[in-house]
Each structure stands twice: as C-alpha cells, then as structure tokens.
Amino acid sequence: MAYEVVRHNLPLFDEEGRGAATDDEAGRDRHYLPDFPEEDPYAAGHRTCAGCGPAIQYRWVLKAAGEDSVLAGPTGCMYVANSTYLCTPYTVPWAHTPIASGGSFTSGMAAAYEAMIRKGRHPGPYPNIIVMAGDGSASDIGLGSISGGLYRNHDALFVCYDNECYANTGIQTSPTTPYAGMTTFTPFGKAIPEGKKLPPKNLAKMMAEGHPHCYVATTTVGYPVDLMNKTRKGLNHVGAGFLHCYTPCQKGWVYQTSMTVELGRRVVEAGLFPVWEYDPATREYRYFHPPVQRPVTDYLAMQGRFGHLLPEHIAALQRGANQNWRDIGMDVPASLRDGEDPGHHKRLAEETYSMPLNRGVGA
Ligand SMILES: Cc1ncc(C[n+]2csc(CCOP(=O)(O)OP(=O)(O)O)c2C)c(N)n1
Ligand code: SF4
Ligand SMILES: [Mg+2]
C-alpha cells in the first residue's frame, strides 16, 4: 500500500505596506517584522566571526523553515566554523557533505523521504529539505550537483549563501567575486591595478534560465522579511527551488562588523545586486525596485576590499550598475550616469584616504 506524501504549507509573513512606509524616507520600515518566529533551529553558540553575513542568513532561513527541517551543508565556513567535533548549533538534523556534492546529497535525501513516506516508514509530513552551499560550492565546485538536483526537480530548497569568495580557506576569489574585488588570489598591483579583472558569474539568472520549472529568487541579509518569505515560497513550491542570498563576509571584505545588514541594503540600492523572483508558472521575473538609488561609491567605500580602486575602476562598476538598473526596468538618474565618467571620481585619486584604508583581506 502506498501512503500519501503530505507537504507543509508555510504561511507568508505580512509585507503589506512595508515598501510604502513613510516614517523613514528610505522605506526601511519594511524590514521590521513583528511576528518574527520564536523558534531558532540555528541556536546561539556557533563560532563564526562577529557580524558574519552567512550566519545571519542561516538563522533567518531556519526561523522561516521551522523545526521540521533537515539540512545539508557542503564544506565552507558554515560547516567548519559552525561545527566542531560532536558540537553544532543546529537543533534539527544537519549533515556535512563534500563541497562538490551538496546537490546530489540533497537530491538523495529528498528521494529517500518521498520513498519512506510512501512506504509508511516515515510518519510525515514531508520535511523542509534545505541545502545551504557557499558561492564556491554553488557557483563553482558543486555547481553540477546543484544543477542536477534542480533539473531533476527534487522537492528541496537549494540555497547559495554568497559571500563572494572562498572564505573558509583564506578569502580566495570565486566566480561571484565582483569585478575589482580584492582577494588573496586577486591582489592588486602594478600589473593588475584593479585586483579582479573578470565580472561576476550571474548564478541566479543561470539557474532560472537553465531550470525554468524551478522557483528561483535572489535576496540579501538586508531584507529579512523578503529573505524569510522567499525561503517559505521556495519550500512551499512542490519541486526544486533555488535561493541566491547575498551575505557579507566581515573578515574577507574588511568592514565594520555592525554594517552587515546595512551592506545588504546598500548593495541593492547601489544597483549591484538586483533582487528578484522568478515564477515558474508564468516564466516571469518580478524585480524589486528599491526606493533609493545610490552611487556605487556609497557601497564600495564601506569595504577595505575596494580600497585600492582607481577612478576608472569605479566608473566601470557604475556602468555595470546602471545597466542593472535598466535591466530591471528602472530609470538611471543623471547623477548616476555622470558616475560612468572616470573624471567624476578623480577626487579619489587625489585624496589618499577618501576610500577606507586597505589593510588587506583576511587581516
Ligand atoms: C574538492 C575540494 N576542494 C577544495 C576544498 C577546500 N575548501 C574547503 S572550504 C573551501 C571554501 C568554500 O568556499 P564557499 O563554498 O564559498 O564557502 P565559504 O567558505 O565562503 O563559506 C574550500 C575551497 C574542499 N574541501 N574540497
Ligand atoms: S570568514 Fe566570513 S563567512 Fe567565514 S565565518 Fe568569518 S565572516 Fe563568516
Ligand atoms: Mg563563499
């Protein structure tokens, strides 16, 4: 006899009116969440750096998912810093997988739960199955196994927590490291003054375009309600979901530890990380239009990893941001268009400390 597979349907948090909040001209009241869940499957006592963006993301994803969750974590900071021998901060089942096989391990878990429930060996309901892979894993070493899980449409949520580097092994460049971001493998110098020369891989668009039957979304730690709702939408979607979450790395990016959430907003307001959602039913993208548009320097100047930039590098980044604004259907104000001219940033070359002093990544 085959038993029915009953699935959770997690309610969404109320976002109504948050975008139009008037008490903060930047509309930031939209981030306040009075009904934040009390359960905390990612408990205090982990060992990540102060202000660690991936740890914040982990906590909110797990709050949104709740206690009936099963997790996988490919090698990276969120494995190594979170779990030492026989001790982890998870109150739910969690497994470490090799960095390349987070997707295949999760596919196996999903298939096994389906089979066990059908055979009456697991009482159900079907748990929330989540893998949280770093950008090195999700966009590079483990890309194939995650793509396989999405392609076969296993009922699980595949999350990339993106700290734009291979953090755990010492801040090496990854495919999502931004143009001109300094890492230990992309140092700046006379030959390559910008540090990293390549633009970042557009991982989330690649996942949406390549797996059009999947729920795909981007979000950041600057937007907790958005992050938690997209977690729940991805889990409610029957089939595979992919969430790409921007998560600053204090150690690798060199910024004040209290600024993690602020960076999560500024990267969006600077046009450098578009926030959107792809609906597999209609095959349409819904883009978030932030109420504030900033020059990229408002974002770059907060981080030591950009402390070496010359005017032409900043102009190139502003050109990319302006293209992003157009791509998501927003106008580019004249002040931001002016920023495409290196001459606009000449002041930076003349004032030694107009950008934060670069004390080296990983310092
Ligand atoms: C096949 C393989 N190559 C290299 C490593 C070494 N390694 C361990 S953690 C890590 C960094 C992973 O980066 P990412 O996935 O972005 O996670 P983060 O450390 O940034 O959290 C690397 C390269 C490994 N464990 N396995
Ligand atoms: S190195 Fe970065 S990602 Fe790793 S624990 Fe520290 S802040 Fe978090
Ligand atoms: Mg990483």
Short mmCIF file of C-alpha atoms and ligand atoms in Angstrom, two decimals:
data_model
loop_
_atom_site.label_atom_id
_atom_site.label_comp_id
_atom_site.label_asym_id
_atom_site.label_seq_id
_atom_site.Cartn_x
_atom_site.Cartn_y
_atom_site.Cartn_z
CA MET A 1 0.00 0.00 0.00
CA ALA A 2 1.30 3.48 -0.89
CA TYR A 3 0.81 6.28 1.63
CA GLU A 4 0.13 9.84 0.57
CA VAL A 5 3.01 12.34 0.81
CA VAL A 6 1.63 15.28 2.80
CA ARG A 7 3.55 18.53 2.46
CA HIS A 8 3.87 21.61 4.67
CA ASN A 9 2.37 24.87 3.51
CA LEU A 10 4.14 27.65 5.40
CA PRO A 11 2.23 30.95 5.67
CA LEU A 12 3.96 34.05 4.34
CA PHE A 13 4.82 36.99 6.59
CA ASP A 14 2.88 40.15 6.05
CA GLU A 15 4.77 42.55 3.81
CA GLU A 16 1.78 44.76 3.12
CA GLY A 17 2.62 48.45 3.29
CA ARG A 18 6.24 47.99 4.26
CA GLY A 19 7.51 49.24 0.92
CA ALA A 20 5.45 52.41 1.26
CA ALA A 21 6.38 53.12 4.88
CA THR A 22 6.55 56.86 5.45
CA ASP A 23 8.36 57.13 8.76
CA ASP A 24 11.69 56.51 7.07
CA GLU A 25 12.23 58.15 3.74
CA ALA A 26 14.35 55.22 2.59
CA GLY A 27 11.36 52.93 3.20
CA ARG A 28 13.30 50.89 5.67
CA ASP A 29 10.42 50.21 7.96
CA ARG A 30 9.60 47.44 5.52
CA HIS A 31 12.25 45.33 7.23
CA TYR A 32 10.55 45.32 10.62
CA LEU A 33 8.86 42.00 11.37
CA PRO A 34 6.66 41.95 14.48
CA ASP A 35 5.75 38.27 14.06
CA PHE A 36 9.34 37.02 13.87
CA PRO A 37 9.14 33.29 14.79
CA GLU A 38 10.40 32.37 18.25
CA GLU A 39 11.82 29.03 17.21
CA ASP A 40 15.52 29.12 16.47
CA PRO A 41 16.81 25.93 14.81
CA TYR A 42 20.17 27.72 14.37
CA ALA A 43 20.94 28.31 18.03
CA ALA A 44 23.42 30.65 19.67
CA GLY A 45 26.90 29.31 20.30
CA HIS A 46 28.28 28.95 16.79
CA ARG A 47 31.83 30.06 16.07
CA THR A 48 31.56 32.30 13.05
CA CYS A 49 33.17 35.77 13.03
CA ALA A 50 31.30 38.67 14.62
CA GLY A 51 28.91 40.15 12.05
CA CYS A 52 29.12 37.08 9.77
CA GLY A 53 26.54 37.51 6.99
CA PRO A 54 26.12 33.80 6.23
CA ALA A 55 25.37 33.14 9.94
CA ILE A 56 22.61 35.79 9.88
CA GLN A 57 21.18 34.26 6.71
CA TYR A 58 21.32 30.75 8.20
CA ARG A 59 19.40 31.91 11.25
CA TRP A 60 16.63 33.60 9.27
CA VAL A 61 16.27 30.77 6.77
CA LEU A 62 15.89 28.31 9.63
CA LYS A 63 13.48 30.52 11.53
CA ALA A 64 11.35 30.65 8.38
CA ALA A 65 11.63 26.90 7.78
CA GLY A 66 10.98 25.86 11.38
CA GLU A 67 11.75 22.74 13.38
CA ASP A 68 10.60 20.14 10.85
CA SER A 69 13.64 20.74 8.66
CA VAL A 70 16.55 18.63 7.51
CA LEU A 71 19.74 20.32 6.36
CA ALA A 72 22.82 19.66 4.34
CA GLY A 73 25.90 21.86 4.31
CA PRO A 74 28.75 21.41 1.83
CA THR A 75 32.23 22.31 3.08
CA GLY A 76 32.75 26.01 3.70
CA CYS A 77 32.67 28.44 6.62
CA MET A 78 29.16 27.41 7.54
CA TYR A 79 30.38 23.88 8.05
CA VAL A 80 33.83 24.46 9.51
CA ALA A 81 33.11 27.44 11.74
CA ASN A 82 29.75 26.08 12.85
CA SER A 83 30.61 22.55 13.77
CA THR A 84 33.48 21.18 15.73
CA TYR A 85 33.64 17.58 16.83
CA LEU A 86 30.21 16.48 18.12
CA CYS A 87 29.03 20.05 18.55
CA THR A 88 26.88 22.10 16.17
CA PRO A 89 24.44 25.00 16.63
CA TYR A 90 21.63 23.11 14.84
CA THR A 91 18.61 21.82 16.72
CA VAL A 92 17.48 19.99 13.55
CA PRO A 93 19.19 17.15 11.64
CA TRP A 94 22.16 18.51 9.72
CA ALA A 95 24.78 16.74 7.61
CA HIS A 96 28.08 17.91 6.22
CA THR A 97 28.70 16.92 2.59
CA PRO A 98 31.80 17.25 0.43
CA ILE A 99 31.92 20.65 -1.25
CA ALA A 100 31.06 19.22 -4.66
CA SER A 101 28.11 17.08 -3.67
CA GLY A 102 25.67 19.26 -1.71
CA GLY A 103 23.21 19.00 -4.59
CA SER A 104 23.44 15.24 -5.06
CA PHE A 105 23.30 14.55 -1.32
CA THR A 106 20.18 16.70 -1.05
CA SER A 107 18.62 15.01 -4.08
CA GLY A 108 19.17 11.69 -2.34
CA MET A 109 17.59 12.93 0.89
CA ALA A 110 14.54 14.23 -0.98
CA ALA A 111 14.08 11.00 -2.93
CA ALA A 112 14.54 8.94 0.24
CA TYR A 113 11.93 10.91 2.22
CA GLU A 114 9.43 10.56 -0.62
CA ALA A 115 10.03 6.82 -0.74
CA MET A 116 9.98 6.34 3.04
CA ILE A 117 6.71 8.24 3.41
CA ARG A 118 5.08 6.31 0.53
CA LYS A 119 6.14 3.03 2.15
CA GLY A 120 4.89 4.11 5.58
CA ARG A 121 8.38 4.15 7.10
CA HIS A 122 8.32 7.87 7.93
CA PRO A 123 5.13 9.22 9.51
CA GLY A 124 5.40 12.50 7.63
CA PRO A 125 4.68 15.17 6.72
CA TYR A 126 7.43 15.64 4.16
CA PRO A 127 10.09 17.76 5.94
CA ASN A 128 11.60 21.01 4.72
CA ILE A 129 14.76 19.81 2.99
CA ILE A 130 17.38 22.52 2.58
CA VAL A 131 20.97 22.64 1.42
CA MET A 132 22.99 25.77 2.10
CA ALA A 133 26.06 25.97 -0.09
CA GLY A 134 28.62 28.75 -0.27
CA ASP A 135 29.28 30.52 -3.55
CA GLY A 136 32.44 28.50 -4.11
CA SER A 137 30.37 25.35 -3.84
CA ALA A 138 27.18 26.52 -5.58
CA SER A 139 28.70 28.53 -8.42
CA ASP A 140 31.90 26.58 -8.98
CA ILE A 141 32.97 23.27 -7.42
CA GLY A 142 29.47 21.95 -6.68
CA LEU A 143 27.57 23.68 -9.48
CA GLY A 144 26.99 20.45 -11.38
CA SER A 145 25.41 18.59 -8.49
CA ILE A 146 23.10 21.51 -7.63
CA SER A 147 22.11 21.91 -11.26
CA GLY A 148 21.36 18.17 -11.33
CA GLY A 149 19.10 18.47 -8.29
CA LEU A 150 17.25 21.39 -9.88
CA TYR A 151 16.99 19.68 -13.24
CA ARG A 152 15.51 16.50 -11.75
CA ASN A 153 13.20 18.76 -9.74
CA HIS A 154 13.70 17.20 -6.31
CA ASP A 155 11.44 18.75 -3.74
CA ALA A 156 14.06 20.73 -1.81
CA LEU A 157 15.37 24.26 -1.39
CA PHE A 158 18.88 24.81 -2.72
CA VAL A 159 20.39 27.95 -1.15
CA CYS A 160 23.59 29.69 -2.16
CA TYR A 161 24.86 31.92 0.66
CA ASP A 162 27.08 34.22 -1.32
CA ASN A 163 29.97 35.88 0.50
CA GLU A 164 31.67 36.43 -2.86
CA CYS A 165 34.77 34.41 -2.03
CA TYR A 166 36.10 31.07 -0.88
CA ALA A 167 36.16 32.38 2.68
CA ASN A 168 36.99 29.34 4.71
CA THR A 169 40.29 28.61 3.03
CA GLY A 170 41.53 32.20 3.28
CA ILE A 171 39.42 34.52 1.08
CA GLN A 172 40.25 33.28 -2.40
CA THR A 173 38.38 34.58 -5.47
CA SER A 174 35.26 32.70 -6.54
CA PRO A 175 33.12 33.13 -9.68
CA THR A 176 30.84 35.54 -7.78
CA THR A 177 33.62 37.83 -6.51
CA PRO A 178 32.80 41.21 -8.06
CA TYR A 179 34.96 42.95 -10.63
CA ALA A 180 37.82 44.76 -8.83
CA GLY A 181 37.19 42.95 -5.55
CA MET A 182 40.46 42.16 -3.86
CA THR A 183 41.01 38.62 -2.60
CA THR A 184 44.15 36.71 -1.72
CA PHE A 185 44.13 35.27 -5.25
CA THR A 186 43.33 38.61 -6.92
CA PRO A 187 45.69 41.05 -5.22
CA PHE A 188 46.06 44.48 -6.80
CA GLY A 189 49.44 45.60 -8.06
CA LYS A 190 51.19 47.39 -10.89
CA ALA A 191 50.30 44.77 -13.50
CA ILE A 192 46.64 44.43 -12.49
CA PRO A 193 45.68 47.56 -10.53
CA GLU A 194 42.02 46.60 -10.20
CA GLY A 195 42.61 43.23 -8.50
CA LYS A 196 39.96 41.01 -10.05
CA LYS A 197 39.53 41.56 -13.79
CA LEU A 198 36.55 39.32 -14.53
CA PRO A 199 32.91 40.26 -13.94
CA PRO A 200 30.93 38.02 -11.54
CA LYS A 201 29.05 34.97 -12.77
CA ASN A 202 25.30 35.62 -12.84
CA LEU A 203 24.48 32.48 -10.91
CA ALA A 204 20.81 33.08 -10.14
CA LYS A 205 19.87 34.02 -13.72
CA MET A 206 21.78 30.99 -14.92
CA MET A 207 19.74 28.80 -12.57
CA ALA A 208 16.42 30.36 -13.58
CA GLU A 209 17.08 30.29 -17.33
CA GLY A 210 18.59 26.82 -17.19
CA HIS A 211 15.91 25.24 -14.99
CA PRO A 212 12.70 27.08 -15.95
CA HIS A 213 10.48 24.70 -13.96
CA CYS A 214 12.11 25.78 -10.66
CA TYR A 215 11.26 28.60 -8.26
CA VAL A 216 14.32 30.92 -8.27
CA ALA A 217 14.87 34.11 -6.29
CA THR A 218 17.58 36.47 -5.10
CA THR A 219 17.65 38.23 -1.76
CA THR A 220 20.05 39.71 0.79
CA VAL A 221 20.52 39.85 4.55
CA GLY A 222 19.39 43.48 4.28
CA TYR A 223 15.79 42.36 3.73
CA PRO A 224 14.84 39.82 6.42
CA VAL A 225 11.13 39.66 5.55
CA ASP A 226 11.93 39.15 1.90
CA LEU A 227 14.53 36.51 2.74
CA MET A 228 12.16 34.62 5.02
CA ASN A 229 9.22 34.80 2.64
CA LYS A 230 11.32 33.61 -0.28
CA THR A 231 12.55 30.74 1.89
CA ARG A 232 8.94 29.77 2.56
CA LYS A 233 7.91 30.20 -1.08
CA GLY A 234 10.80 28.02 -2.18
CA LEU A 235 9.81 25.37 0.36
CA ASN A 236 6.10 25.57 -0.47
CA HIS A 237 6.85 25.15 -4.18
CA VAL A 238 6.47 21.43 -4.93
CA GLY A 239 9.70 20.69 -6.73
CA ALA A 240 13.09 22.35 -6.62
CA GLY A 241 13.71 25.94 -5.52
CA PHE A 242 16.92 27.94 -5.67
CA LEU A 243 17.65 30.95 -3.46
CA HIS A 244 20.68 33.15 -4.05
CA CYS A 245 21.36 35.21 -0.92
CA TYR A 246 23.95 37.99 -0.69
CA THR A 247 25.78 37.58 2.66
CA PRO A 248 28.69 39.88 3.53
CA CYS A 249 31.84 38.34 4.99
CA GLN A 250 33.32 40.65 7.58
CA LYS A 251 36.72 39.03 7.55
CA GLY A 252 37.09 38.88 3.79
CA TRP A 253 35.55 42.23 2.89
CA VAL A 254 37.08 44.27 5.72
CA TYR A 255 34.25 46.40 7.09
CA GLN A 256 32.86 47.36 10.48
CA THR A 257 31.14 44.32 11.96
CA SER A 258 27.90 46.17 12.67
CA MET A 259 27.44 47.02 8.97
CA THR A 260 26.45 43.60 7.63
CA VAL A 261 22.75 44.30 7.27
CA GLU A 262 23.42 47.84 6.02
CA LEU A 263 25.62 46.40 3.26
CA GLY A 264 22.77 44.03 2.39
CA ARG A 265 20.61 47.07 1.64
CA ARG A 266 23.24 49.27 0.06
CA VAL A 267 24.30 46.67 -2.48
CA VAL A 268 20.71 46.71 -3.76
CA GLU A 269 20.37 50.50 -3.54
CA ALA A 270 23.64 50.83 -5.49
CA GLY A 271 22.27 48.65 -8.28
CA LEU A 272 24.93 45.99 -7.81
CA PHE A 273 22.72 43.10 -6.68
CA PRO A 274 19.22 43.10 -8.22
CA VAL A 275 16.60 41.44 -6.03
CA TRP A 276 14.01 39.45 -7.92
CA GLU A 277 11.83 36.40 -8.06
CA TYR A 278 11.21 34.04 -10.95
CA ASP A 279 7.79 32.41 -11.17
CA PRO A 280 7.99 29.06 -12.97
CA ALA A 281 4.22 29.04 -13.59
CA THR A 282 4.28 32.22 -15.70
CA ARG A 283 8.01 32.20 -16.53
CA GLU A 284 8.17 35.83 -15.48
CA TYR A 285 10.65 37.77 -13.36
CA ARG A 286 9.38 40.16 -10.69
CA TYR A 287 12.01 42.79 -9.88
CA PHE A 288 12.21 44.71 -6.61
CA HIS A 289 12.58 48.44 -7.27
CA PRO A 290 14.36 49.94 -4.24
CA PRO A 291 13.03 53.34 -3.11
CA VAL A 292 16.58 54.72 -3.01
CA GLN A 293 19.18 54.72 -5.81
CA ARG A 294 22.74 55.40 -4.69
CA PRO A 295 26.08 55.85 -6.43
CA VAL A 296 28.24 52.73 -6.20
CA THR A 297 30.76 54.66 -4.07
CA ASP A 298 28.22 54.66 -1.19
CA TYR A 299 28.65 50.89 -1.15
CA LEU A 300 32.30 50.48 -2.14
CA ALA A 301 33.64 52.98 0.37
CA MET A 302 32.45 50.86 3.28
CA GLN A 303 34.78 47.97 2.41
CA GLY A 304 38.53 47.57 2.53
CA ARG A 305 38.47 45.06 -0.33
CA PHE A 306 37.77 48.00 -2.66
CA GLY A 307 40.23 50.39 -1.02
CA HIS A 308 42.66 50.21 -3.95
CA LEU A 309 40.21 51.26 -6.70
CA LEU A 310 41.18 53.94 -9.20
CA PRO A 311 38.66 56.30 -10.84
CA GLU A 312 38.39 54.14 -13.98
CA HIS A 313 37.51 51.05 -11.92
CA ILE A 314 34.75 52.88 -10.06
CA ALA A 315 33.43 54.23 -13.36
CA ALA A 316 33.34 50.69 -14.76
CA LEU A 317 31.40 49.48 -11.72
CA GLN A 318 28.94 52.38 -12.07
CA ARG A 319 28.44 51.48 -15.75
CA GLY A 320 27.58 47.93 -14.70
CA ALA A 321 25.18 49.14 -12.01
CA ASN A 322 23.46 51.49 -14.46
CA GLN A 323 22.97 48.60 -16.86
CA ASN A 324 21.44 46.61 -13.99
CA TRP A 325 19.00 49.47 -13.31
CA ARG A 326 17.91 49.43 -16.94
CA ASP A 327 17.63 45.64 -16.95
CA ILE A 328 15.19 45.72 -14.04
CA GLY A 329 13.12 48.46 -15.66
CA MET A 330 14.30 51.49 -13.68
CA ASP A 331 15.48 54.87 -14.97
CA VAL A 332 19.06 55.91 -14.37
CA PRO A 333 19.24 59.39 -12.82
CA ALA A 334 21.71 61.88 -14.35
CA SER A 335 23.86 61.83 -11.20
CA LEU A 336 24.46 58.09 -11.66
CA ARG A 337 25.08 58.46 -15.39
CA ASP A 338 27.73 61.06 -14.56
CA GLY A 339 29.48 58.41 -12.48
CA GLU A 340 30.29 56.48 -15.66
CA ASP A 341 32.96 59.07 -16.36
CA PRO A 342 36.27 58.35 -14.56
CA GLY A 343 36.80 62.11 -14.29
CA HIS A 344 33.86 62.18 -11.89
CA HIS A 345 35.90 60.11 -9.40
CA LYS A 346 39.18 61.91 -9.83
CA ARG A 347 38.99 63.26 -6.31
CA LEU A 348 39.60 59.73 -5.04
CA ALA A 349 43.00 59.62 -6.70
CA GLU A 350 43.97 62.91 -5.08
CA GLU A 351 42.70 62.27 -1.56
CA THR A 352 44.68 59.41 -0.10
CA TYR A 353 42.13 58.38 2.50
CA SER A 354 38.87 59.12 0.73
CA MET A 355 38.38 55.35 0.49
CA PRO A 356 38.92 53.21 3.60
CA LEU A 357 42.49 52.21 4.22
CA ASN A 358 43.03 48.75 2.77
CA ARG A 359 44.65 46.71 5.50
CA GLY A 360 44.48 43.56 3.36
CA VAL A 361 41.81 40.92 3.13
CA GLY A 362 41.71 38.37 5.89
CA ALA A 363 43.55 40.71 8.25
C1 LIG B 1 37.07 19.35 -3.63
C2 LIG B 1 37.52 20.32 -2.61
N1 LIG B 1 38.35 21.32 -2.97
C3 LIG B 1 38.75 22.24 -2.07
C4 LIG B 1 38.34 22.14 -0.76
C5 LIG B 1 38.85 23.12 0.26
N2 LIG B 1 37.81 24.01 0.76
C6 LIG B 1 37.22 23.81 1.95
S1 LIG B 1 36.17 25.02 2.39
C7 LIG B 1 36.51 25.86 0.95
C8 LIG B 1 35.89 27.19 0.70
C9 LIG B 1 34.49 27.07 0.21
O1 LIG B 1 34.01 28.31 -0.24
P1 LIG B 1 32.48 28.60 -0.28
O2 LIG B 1 31.74 27.46 -0.84
O3 LIG B 1 32.27 29.91 -0.93
O4 LIG B 1 32.09 28.68 1.27
P2 LIG B 1 32.67 29.76 2.33
O5 LIG B 1 33.93 29.18 2.87
O6 LIG B 1 32.87 31.04 1.63
O7 LIG B 1 31.63 29.81 3.39
C10 LIG B 1 37.44 25.16 0.16
C11 LIG B 1 37.98 25.62 -1.14
C12 LIG B 1 37.50 21.05 -0.41
N3 LIG B 1 37.03 20.91 0.85
N4 LIG B 1 37.10 20.17 -1.35
S1 SF4 B 2 35.29 34.30 7.29
FE1 SF4 B 2 33.44 35.37 6.60
S2 SF4 B 2 31.91 33.78 6.08
FE2 SF4 B 2 33.54 32.83 7.32
S3 SF4 B 2 32.79 32.91 9.45
FE3 SF4 B 2 34.04 34.75 9.11
S4 SF4 B 2 32.61 36.37 8.42
FE4 SF4 B 2 31.58 34.36 8.23
MG MG B 3 31.91 31.76 -0.11
#
